[in-house]
Amino acid sequence: MKATLLLAALIAAPAFAQTPPASIDQLFIPAPWWMKDPVIAAMGHVRTEVPANRARFAARFSVVEKTAAAATTAATAKAKELDAALAALGKDRVRLTTSLSTRPLYDQYRQKDGTLVENQRADMIESYEVTAVLSVEVRDADVLERAYRLAVAARPSAIDTPSFNLEPENGLKTWLYEAAIKDAARRARLATAAAGSRLGGVKVIDPSGGVCQTQMLAGWPSYAGESSATDVQVSGSMARYADAAPTMMSAPAPPPPPGLEKLASDVQVTLQPPLYPLTAQACVIYGLLPPG
């Protein structure tokens, strides 16, 4: 009999463990274990600004020839010198992608009344325009201006204005999360001191911040608000991000081919990566102790 009851209990245990604490649309739900004693929920919210660590632009070399093959050969030959110069900066610093676009140019003529006849027939192709597009992604701020000067010196048919973006590295994300935890601790200490209480031990640390935004703590959604972020300065081992220093390499870049070196030295370009904001939140639940 005891064995039968034990077996039934073991079978029912998984189903019982998976039962949610409350059903959907239930008005009241059981409080979590960490709310059985007095607690304070502190939301750490920090904000900082760091320079962009990626830059992109493209240089285009267009050539018109009678045949598509001849135009392709000429366009790629024009882009070849710049490709070699940028590749010499290091593949970890500069990523290159070359693409080609071909456009047929049709025989056009004007009639006696001045009307332009635009042919779009395959048998009326007069020549071909081929554009070699060299797309450049700069991953090291130290070589950004140098790469752009080389592109200008190569005398392309067109060159884009650089666009910037930020891709935070894991080290910076970790540092910012730690800053959010410290900000939560600071806010909790200030609140307990103002209320005449004492701060107890940590009960919950939630990197997502969701625990501090539950209805039990924040009230109904219409009453829930978000605290303003605390500005933090990137310092210490993370200082290189604030200075837009190289992110991966420290060795100097090799000189580009001499053909473009002199021309690039005459190009005056100043490119300053813009600042991008980064924020992080973390929720920390502390126990409360009675006044000492």
mmCIF file of C-alpha atoms in Angstrom:
data_model
loop_
_atom_site.group_PDB
_atom_site.id
_atom_site.type_symbol
_atom_site.label_atom_id
_atom_site.label_comp_id
_atom_site.label_asym_id
_atom_site.label_seq_id
_atom_site.Cartn_x
_atom_site.Cartn_y
_atom_site.Cartn_z
ATOM 1 C CA MET A 1 0.000 0.000 0.000
ATOM 2 C CA LYS A 2 2.824 2.388 0.897
ATOM 3 C CA ALA A 3 4.639 1.520 -2.328
ATOM 4 C CA THR A 4 1.493 2.297 -4.307
ATOM 5 C CA LEU A 5 1.082 5.704 -2.628
ATOM 6 C CA LEU A 6 4.766 6.507 -3.189
ATOM 7 C CA LEU A 7 4.503 5.618 -6.882
ATOM 8 C CA ALA A 8 1.409 7.795 -7.267
ATOM 9 C CA ALA A 9 3.192 10.700 -5.590
ATOM 10 C CA LEU A 10 6.199 10.374 -7.907
ATOM 11 C CA ILE A 11 3.953 10.340 -10.966
ATOM 12 C CA ALA A 12 2.034 13.412 -9.825
ATOM 13 C CA ALA A 13 5.131 15.372 -8.756
ATOM 14 C CA PRO A 14 6.243 16.567 -12.246
ATOM 15 C CA ALA A 15 2.748 17.780 -13.079
ATOM 16 C CA PHE A 16 2.529 19.613 -9.774
ATOM 17 C CA ALA A 17 5.940 21.236 -10.270
ATOM 18 C CA GLN A 18 4.914 22.594 -13.656
ATOM 19 C CA THR A 19 1.679 24.156 -12.373
ATOM 20 C CA PRO A 20 1.941 27.952 -12.749
ATOM 21 C CA PRO A 21 1.495 30.109 -9.626
ATOM 22 C CA ALA A 22 -1.640 31.708 -11.076
ATOM 23 C CA SER A 23 -3.959 31.364 -14.003
ATOM 24 C CA ILE A 24 -4.238 33.914 -16.803
ATOM 25 C CA ASP A 25 -6.380 36.953 -15.939
ATOM 26 C CA GLN A 26 -6.338 36.064 -12.237
ATOM 27 C CA LEU A 27 -6.540 39.298 -10.232
ATOM 28 C CA PHE A 28 -4.223 38.250 -7.390
ATOM 29 C CA ILE A 29 -1.219 35.950 -7.610
ATOM 30 C CA PRO A 30 0.998 34.541 -4.858
ATOM 31 C CA ALA A 31 3.962 36.704 -3.897
ATOM 32 C CA PRO A 32 7.406 35.269 -4.764
ATOM 33 C CA TRP A 33 9.599 33.837 -2.022
ATOM 34 C CA TRP A 34 11.766 36.939 -1.803
ATOM 35 C CA MET A 35 8.765 39.087 -0.774
ATOM 36 C CA LYS A 36 7.948 37.142 2.387
ATOM 37 C CA ASP A 37 10.118 39.597 4.315
ATOM 38 C CA PRO A 38 10.464 43.382 3.782
ATOM 39 C CA VAL A 39 12.470 44.156 0.643
ATOM 40 C CA ILE A 40 13.522 47.097 -1.501
ATOM 41 C CA ALA A 41 13.748 46.833 -5.287
ATOM 42 C CA ALA A 42 16.428 49.041 -6.825
ATOM 43 C CA MET A 43 16.625 49.580 -10.572
ATOM 44 C CA GLY A 44 20.097 50.503 -11.761
ATOM 45 C CA HIS A 45 19.978 52.566 -14.955
ATOM 46 C CA VAL A 46 23.154 53.984 -16.479
ATOM 47 C CA ARG A 47 24.032 55.800 -19.696
ATOM 48 C CA THR A 48 27.310 56.640 -21.389
ATOM 49 C CA GLU A 49 28.606 57.757 -24.773
ATOM 50 C CA VAL A 50 31.377 56.133 -26.781
ATOM 51 C CA PRO A 51 32.687 56.875 -30.272
ATOM 52 C CA ALA A 52 31.634 54.795 -33.245
ATOM 53 C CA ASN A 53 34.005 51.930 -33.968
ATOM 54 C CA ARG A 54 32.913 51.177 -37.528
ATOM 55 C CA ALA A 55 32.999 53.338 -40.649
ATOM 56 C CA ARG A 56 31.860 52.492 -44.176
ATOM 57 C CA PHE A 57 32.231 54.123 -47.561
ATOM 58 C CA ALA A 58 32.558 53.063 -51.202
ATOM 59 C CA ALA A 59 34.685 54.204 -54.106
ATOM 60 C CA ARG A 60 33.342 53.760 -57.638
ATOM 61 C CA PHE A 61 35.362 53.484 -60.826
ATOM 62 C CA SER A 62 33.313 53.769 -64.039
ATOM 63 C CA VAL A 63 34.587 53.043 -67.550
ATOM 64 C CA VAL A 64 32.819 53.125 -70.938
ATOM 65 C CA GLU A 65 34.031 50.799 -73.704
ATOM 66 C CA LYS A 66 32.607 49.247 -76.821
ATOM 67 C CA THR A 67 32.342 45.803 -75.243
ATOM 68 C CA ALA A 68 31.376 44.731 -71.764
ATOM 69 C CA ALA A 69 34.573 42.690 -71.427
ATOM 70 C CA ALA A 70 36.792 45.647 -72.249
ATOM 71 C CA ALA A 71 34.884 47.919 -69.873
ATOM 72 C CA THR A 72 35.128 45.338 -67.084
ATOM 73 C CA THR A 73 38.877 44.954 -67.544
ATOM 74 C CA ALA A 74 39.442 48.703 -67.528
ATOM 75 C CA ALA A 75 37.232 49.339 -64.453
ATOM 76 C CA THR A 76 38.859 46.602 -62.375
ATOM 77 C CA ALA A 77 42.309 47.854 -63.390
ATOM 78 C CA LYS A 78 41.439 51.313 -62.062
ATOM 79 C CA ALA A 79 40.235 49.887 -58.729
ATOM 80 C CA LYS A 80 43.179 47.509 -58.388
ATOM 81 C CA GLU A 81 45.689 50.064 -57.078
ATOM 82 C CA LEU A 82 43.330 51.311 -54.373
ATOM 83 C CA ASP A 83 42.403 47.758 -53.429
ATOM 84 C CA ALA A 84 46.082 46.898 -52.942
ATOM 85 C CA ALA A 85 46.740 50.067 -50.917
ATOM 86 C CA LEU A 86 43.817 49.462 -48.556
ATOM 87 C CA ALA A 87 44.579 45.753 -48.217
ATOM 88 C CA ALA A 88 48.087 46.695 -47.075
ATOM 89 C CA LEU A 89 46.559 48.371 -44.005
ATOM 90 C CA GLY A 90 45.598 44.919 -42.685
ATOM 91 C CA LYS A 91 42.510 42.780 -43.118
ATOM 92 C CA ASP A 92 41.662 43.164 -39.419
ATOM 93 C CA ARG A 93 41.640 46.927 -39.841
ATOM 94 C CA VAL A 94 39.940 47.246 -43.211
ATOM 95 C CA ARG A 95 37.463 44.880 -44.859
ATOM 96 C CA LEU A 96 37.118 45.155 -48.634
ATOM 97 C CA THR A 97 34.401 43.964 -51.001
ATOM 98 C CA THR A 98 34.497 44.494 -54.771
ATOM 99 C CA SER A 99 31.428 44.324 -56.980
ATOM 100 C CA LEU A 100 30.714 45.156 -60.624
ATOM 101 C CA SER A 101 27.683 46.670 -62.305
ATOM 102 C CA THR A 102 27.196 46.758 -66.086
ATOM 103 C CA ARG A 103 24.903 49.174 -67.925
ATOM 104 C CA PRO A 104 24.348 49.139 -71.689
ATOM 105 C CA LEU A 105 24.389 52.502 -73.455
ATOM 106 C CA TYR A 106 22.062 52.659 -76.467
ATOM 107 C CA ASP A 107 22.393 54.578 -79.692
ATOM 108 C CA GLN A 108 20.424 57.799 -79.250
ATOM 109 C CA TYR A 109 19.622 60.395 -81.895
ATOM 110 C CA ARG A 110 17.398 63.424 -82.437
ATOM 111 C CA GLN A 111 14.888 63.797 -85.186
ATOM 112 C CA LYS A 112 14.595 66.948 -87.293
ATOM 113 C CA ASP A 113 12.008 68.391 -84.903
ATOM 114 C CA GLY A 114 14.407 67.897 -81.999
ATOM 115 C CA THR A 115 12.661 64.884 -80.490
ATOM 116 C CA LEU A 116 15.146 62.534 -78.802
ATOM 117 C CA VAL A 117 14.759 58.903 -79.821
ATOM 118 C CA GLU A 118 15.798 56.651 -76.919
ATOM 119 C CA ASN A 119 16.464 53.142 -78.124
ATOM 120 C CA GLN A 120 16.129 50.282 -75.630
ATOM 121 C CA ARG A 121 16.703 47.412 -78.032
ATOM 122 C CA ALA A 122 19.517 44.912 -77.717
ATOM 123 C CA ASP A 123 20.556 45.440 -81.316
ATOM 124 C CA MET A 124 20.966 49.189 -80.705
ATOM 125 C CA ILE A 125 23.589 48.955 -77.926
ATOM 126 C CA GLU A 126 26.419 51.365 -78.690
ATOM 127 C CA SER A 127 28.719 50.723 -75.732
ATOM 128 C CA TYR A 128 28.854 49.493 -72.140
ATOM 129 C CA GLU A 129 29.475 51.296 -68.872
ATOM 130 C CA VAL A 130 30.983 49.111 -66.146
ATOM 131 C CA THR A 131 31.377 50.397 -62.598
ATOM 132 C CA ALA A 132 33.730 48.686 -60.161
ATOM 133 C CA VAL A 133 32.482 49.393 -56.638
ATOM 134 C CA LEU A 134 35.057 48.992 -53.852
ATOM 135 C CA SER A 135 33.146 48.858 -50.556
ATOM 136 C CA VAL A 136 35.304 49.655 -47.533
ATOM 137 C CA GLU A 137 34.578 48.860 -43.890
ATOM 138 C CA VAL A 138 37.068 50.418 -41.492
ATOM 139 C CA ARG A 139 37.324 48.661 -38.136
ATOM 140 C CA ASP A 140 40.166 50.669 -36.650
ATOM 141 C CA ALA A 141 39.697 54.377 -35.996
ATOM 142 C CA ASP A 142 43.453 54.963 -36.286
ATOM 143 C CA VAL A 143 43.456 54.194 -40.024
ATOM 144 C CA LEU A 144 40.114 55.779 -40.946
ATOM 145 C CA GLU A 145 41.487 59.085 -42.250
ATOM 146 C CA ARG A 146 44.376 57.321 -43.965
ATOM 147 C CA ALA A 147 42.039 54.925 -45.762
ATOM 148 C CA TYR A 148 39.817 57.771 -46.924
ATOM 149 C CA ARG A 149 42.783 59.828 -48.157
ATOM 150 C CA LEU A 150 43.948 56.863 -50.200
ATOM 151 C CA ALA A 151 40.485 56.510 -51.702
ATOM 152 C CA VAL A 152 40.410 60.181 -52.683
ATOM 153 C CA ALA A 153 43.924 59.983 -54.089
ATOM 154 C CA ALA A 154 42.912 57.063 -56.331
ATOM 155 C CA ARG A 155 40.652 59.518 -58.231
ATOM 156 C CA PRO A 156 37.499 57.395 -58.403
ATOM 157 C CA SER A 157 34.485 58.411 -60.447
ATOM 158 C CA ALA A 158 32.568 58.844 -57.179
ATOM 159 C CA ILE A 159 33.213 58.335 -53.473
ATOM 160 C CA ASP A 160 30.698 58.127 -50.647
ATOM 161 C CA THR A 161 30.591 60.168 -47.497
ATOM 162 C CA PRO A 162 31.586 57.816 -44.637
ATOM 163 C CA SER A 163 28.786 56.431 -42.506
ATOM 164 C CA PHE A 164 29.400 55.410 -38.910
ATOM 165 C CA ASN A 165 27.934 52.899 -36.485
ATOM 166 C CA LEU A 166 28.749 51.365 -33.127
ATOM 167 C CA GLU A 167 29.087 47.652 -32.425
ATOM 168 C CA PRO A 168 29.903 47.379 -28.707
ATOM 169 C CA GLU A 169 32.368 44.678 -27.762
ATOM 170 C CA ASN A 170 31.656 42.196 -24.988
ATOM 171 C CA GLY A 171 34.117 43.897 -22.644
ATOM 172 C CA LEU A 172 32.269 47.203 -22.906
ATOM 173 C CA LYS A 173 28.880 45.533 -22.428
ATOM 174 C CA THR A 174 30.131 43.781 -19.281
ATOM 175 C CA TRP A 175 31.555 47.006 -17.895
ATOM 176 C CA LEU A 176 28.278 48.826 -18.489
ATOM 177 C CA TYR A 177 26.296 46.045 -16.792
ATOM 178 C CA GLU A 178 28.582 46.256 -13.760
ATOM 179 C CA ALA A 179 27.977 50.001 -13.687
ATOM 180 C CA ALA A 180 24.209 49.356 -13.661
ATOM 181 C CA ILE A 181 24.582 46.986 -10.680
ATOM 182 C CA LYS A 182 26.606 49.625 -8.811
ATOM 183 C CA ASP A 183 23.972 52.234 -9.634
ATOM 184 C CA ALA A 184 21.253 49.967 -8.225
ATOM 185 C CA ALA A 185 23.241 49.574 -5.001
ATOM 186 C CA ARG A 186 23.689 53.347 -4.751
ATOM 187 C CA ARG A 187 19.973 54.003 -5.232
ATOM 188 C CA ALA A 188 19.075 51.350 -2.645
ATOM 189 C CA ARG A 189 21.434 52.852 -0.043
ATOM 190 C CA LEU A 190 20.040 56.341 -0.587
ATOM 191 C CA ALA A 191 16.441 55.124 -0.321
ATOM 192 C CA THR A 192 16.944 53.112 2.866
ATOM 193 C CA ALA A 193 18.875 55.926 4.523
ATOM 194 C CA ALA A 194 16.131 58.412 3.646
ATOM 195 C CA ALA A 195 13.478 56.040 5.023
ATOM 196 C CA GLY A 196 15.385 55.448 8.266
ATOM 197 C CA SER A 197 15.926 51.771 7.593
ATOM 198 C CA ARG A 198 18.945 49.568 6.984
ATOM 199 C CA LEU A 199 19.944 47.697 3.869
ATOM 200 C CA GLY A 200 20.042 43.926 4.134
ATOM 201 C CA GLY A 201 21.545 41.261 1.894
ATOM 202 C CA VAL A 202 20.933 40.775 -1.785
ATOM 203 C CA LYS A 203 18.009 38.497 -2.607
ATOM 204 C CA VAL A 204 17.716 38.767 -6.403
ATOM 205 C CA ILE A 205 19.915 40.174 -9.184
ATOM 206 C CA ASP A 206 18.101 40.454 -12.512
ATOM 207 C CA PRO A 207 20.209 41.666 -15.469
ATOM 208 C CA SER A 208 17.077 42.252 -17.576
ATOM 209 C CA GLY A 209 15.490 44.552 -14.997
ATOM 210 C CA GLY A 210 12.147 42.798 -15.371
ATOM 211 C CA VAL A 211 11.775 41.906 -11.681
ATOM 212 C CA CYS A 212 11.633 45.591 -10.774
ATOM 213 C CA GLN A 213 8.842 46.140 -13.300
ATOM 214 C CA THR A 214 6.376 43.493 -12.125
ATOM 215 C CA GLN A 215 2.880 44.610 -11.181
ATOM 216 C CA MET A 216 3.484 43.724 -7.532
ATOM 217 C CA LEU A 217 6.296 46.269 -7.328
ATOM 218 C CA ALA A 218 5.297 48.866 -9.900
ATOM 219 C CA GLY A 219 1.516 48.729 -9.529
ATOM 220 C CA TRP A 220 -0.747 48.536 -12.556
ATOM 221 C CA PRO A 221 1.009 49.169 -15.897
ATOM 222 C CA SER A 222 -0.495 52.661 -16.185
ATOM 223 C CA TYR A 223 1.298 53.679 -12.988
ATOM 224 C CA ALA A 224 4.654 52.119 -13.827
ATOM 225 C CA GLY A 225 7.403 54.572 -14.739
ATOM 226 C CA GLU A 226 11.064 54.469 -15.644
ATOM 227 C CA SER A 227 13.749 56.203 -13.609
ATOM 228 C CA SER A 228 16.171 58.513 -15.345
ATOM 229 C CA ALA A 229 19.562 57.095 -16.265
ATOM 230 C CA THR A 230 22.730 57.942 -14.357
ATOM 231 C CA ASP A 231 25.519 59.224 -16.600
ATOM 232 C CA VAL A 232 28.741 57.251 -16.262
ATOM 233 C CA GLN A 233 32.159 57.896 -17.761
ATOM 234 C CA VAL A 234 34.107 55.113 -19.423
ATOM 235 C CA SER A 235 37.319 54.779 -17.439
ATOM 236 C CA GLY A 236 39.957 52.332 -16.327
ATOM 237 C CA SER A 237 40.547 49.395 -18.659
ATOM 238 C CA MET A 238 37.625 50.568 -20.821
ATOM 239 C CA ALA A 239 39.132 54.025 -21.445
ATOM 240 C CA ARG A 240 40.200 53.040 -24.934
ATOM 241 C CA TYR A 241 36.548 53.093 -26.017
ATOM 242 C CA ALA A 242 36.120 56.713 -24.942
ATOM 243 C CA ASP A 243 39.180 57.765 -26.935
ATOM 244 C CA ALA A 244 38.148 55.950 -30.129
ATOM 245 C CA ALA A 245 41.440 54.057 -30.009
ATOM 246 C CA PRO A 246 42.025 50.889 -32.070
ATOM 247 C CA THR A 247 39.939 48.020 -30.770
ATOM 248 C CA MET A 248 42.010 45.019 -31.792
ATOM 249 C CA MET A 249 45.448 45.919 -33.097
ATOM 250 C CA SER A 250 48.389 47.903 -31.789
ATOM 251 C CA ALA A 251 51.041 47.355 -34.475
ATOM 252 C CA PRO A 252 51.484 50.243 -36.943
ATOM 253 C CA ALA A 253 49.948 49.831 -40.366
ATOM 254 C CA PRO A 254 52.380 49.161 -43.231
ATOM 255 C CA PRO A 255 52.833 51.881 -45.850
ATOM 256 C CA PRO A 256 50.622 51.693 -48.945
ATOM 257 C CA PRO A 257 52.122 51.361 -52.420
ATOM 258 C CA PRO A 258 54.230 54.439 -53.287
ATOM 259 C CA GLY A 259 51.987 55.310 -56.236
ATOM 260 C CA LEU A 260 49.205 56.531 -53.957
ATOM 261 C CA GLU A 261 51.370 57.479 -50.985
ATOM 262 C CA LYS A 262 52.414 60.875 -52.315
ATOM 263 C CA LEU A 263 48.988 61.720 -53.687
ATOM 264 C CA ALA A 264 47.309 60.742 -50.403
ATOM 265 C CA SER A 265 49.688 62.925 -48.398
ATOM 266 C CA ASP A 266 48.350 65.972 -50.232
ATOM 267 C CA VAL A 267 44.743 65.181 -49.328
ATOM 268 C CA GLN A 268 43.560 66.988 -46.194
ATOM 269 C CA VAL A 269 40.743 65.045 -44.521
ATOM 270 C CA THR A 270 39.457 65.215 -40.947
ATOM 271 C CA LEU A 271 37.060 62.459 -39.923
ATOM 272 C CA GLN A 272 35.867 62.303 -36.314
ATOM 273 C CA PRO A 273 33.660 59.317 -35.382
ATOM 274 C CA PRO A 274 30.436 60.534 -33.735
ATOM 275 C CA LEU A 275 29.417 59.565 -30.214
ATOM 276 C CA TYR A 276 26.726 56.950 -29.698
ATOM 277 C CA PRO A 277 24.738 56.525 -26.457
ATOM 278 C CA LEU A 278 24.729 53.200 -24.623
ATOM 279 C CA THR A 279 22.394 52.313 -21.754
ATOM 280 C CA ALA A 280 22.100 49.379 -19.374
ATOM 281 C CA GLN A 281 19.640 48.362 -16.666
ATOM 282 C CA ALA A 282 19.811 45.900 -13.801
ATOM 283 C CA CYS A 283 17.358 45.142 -10.996
ATOM 284 C CA VAL A 284 18.642 44.228 -7.535
ATOM 285 C CA ILE A 285 16.318 43.158 -4.705
ATOM 286 C CA TYR A 286 17.663 43.787 -1.201
ATOM 287 C CA GLY A 287 16.288 42.732 2.132
ATOM 288 C CA LEU A 288 15.381 45.440 4.661
ATOM 289 C CA LEU A 289 16.539 45.410 8.248
ATOM 290 C CA PRO A 290 14.856 47.267 11.104
ATOM 291 C CA PRO A 291 16.470 50.511 12.213
ATOM 292 C CA GLY A 292 19.586 49.832 14.257
#
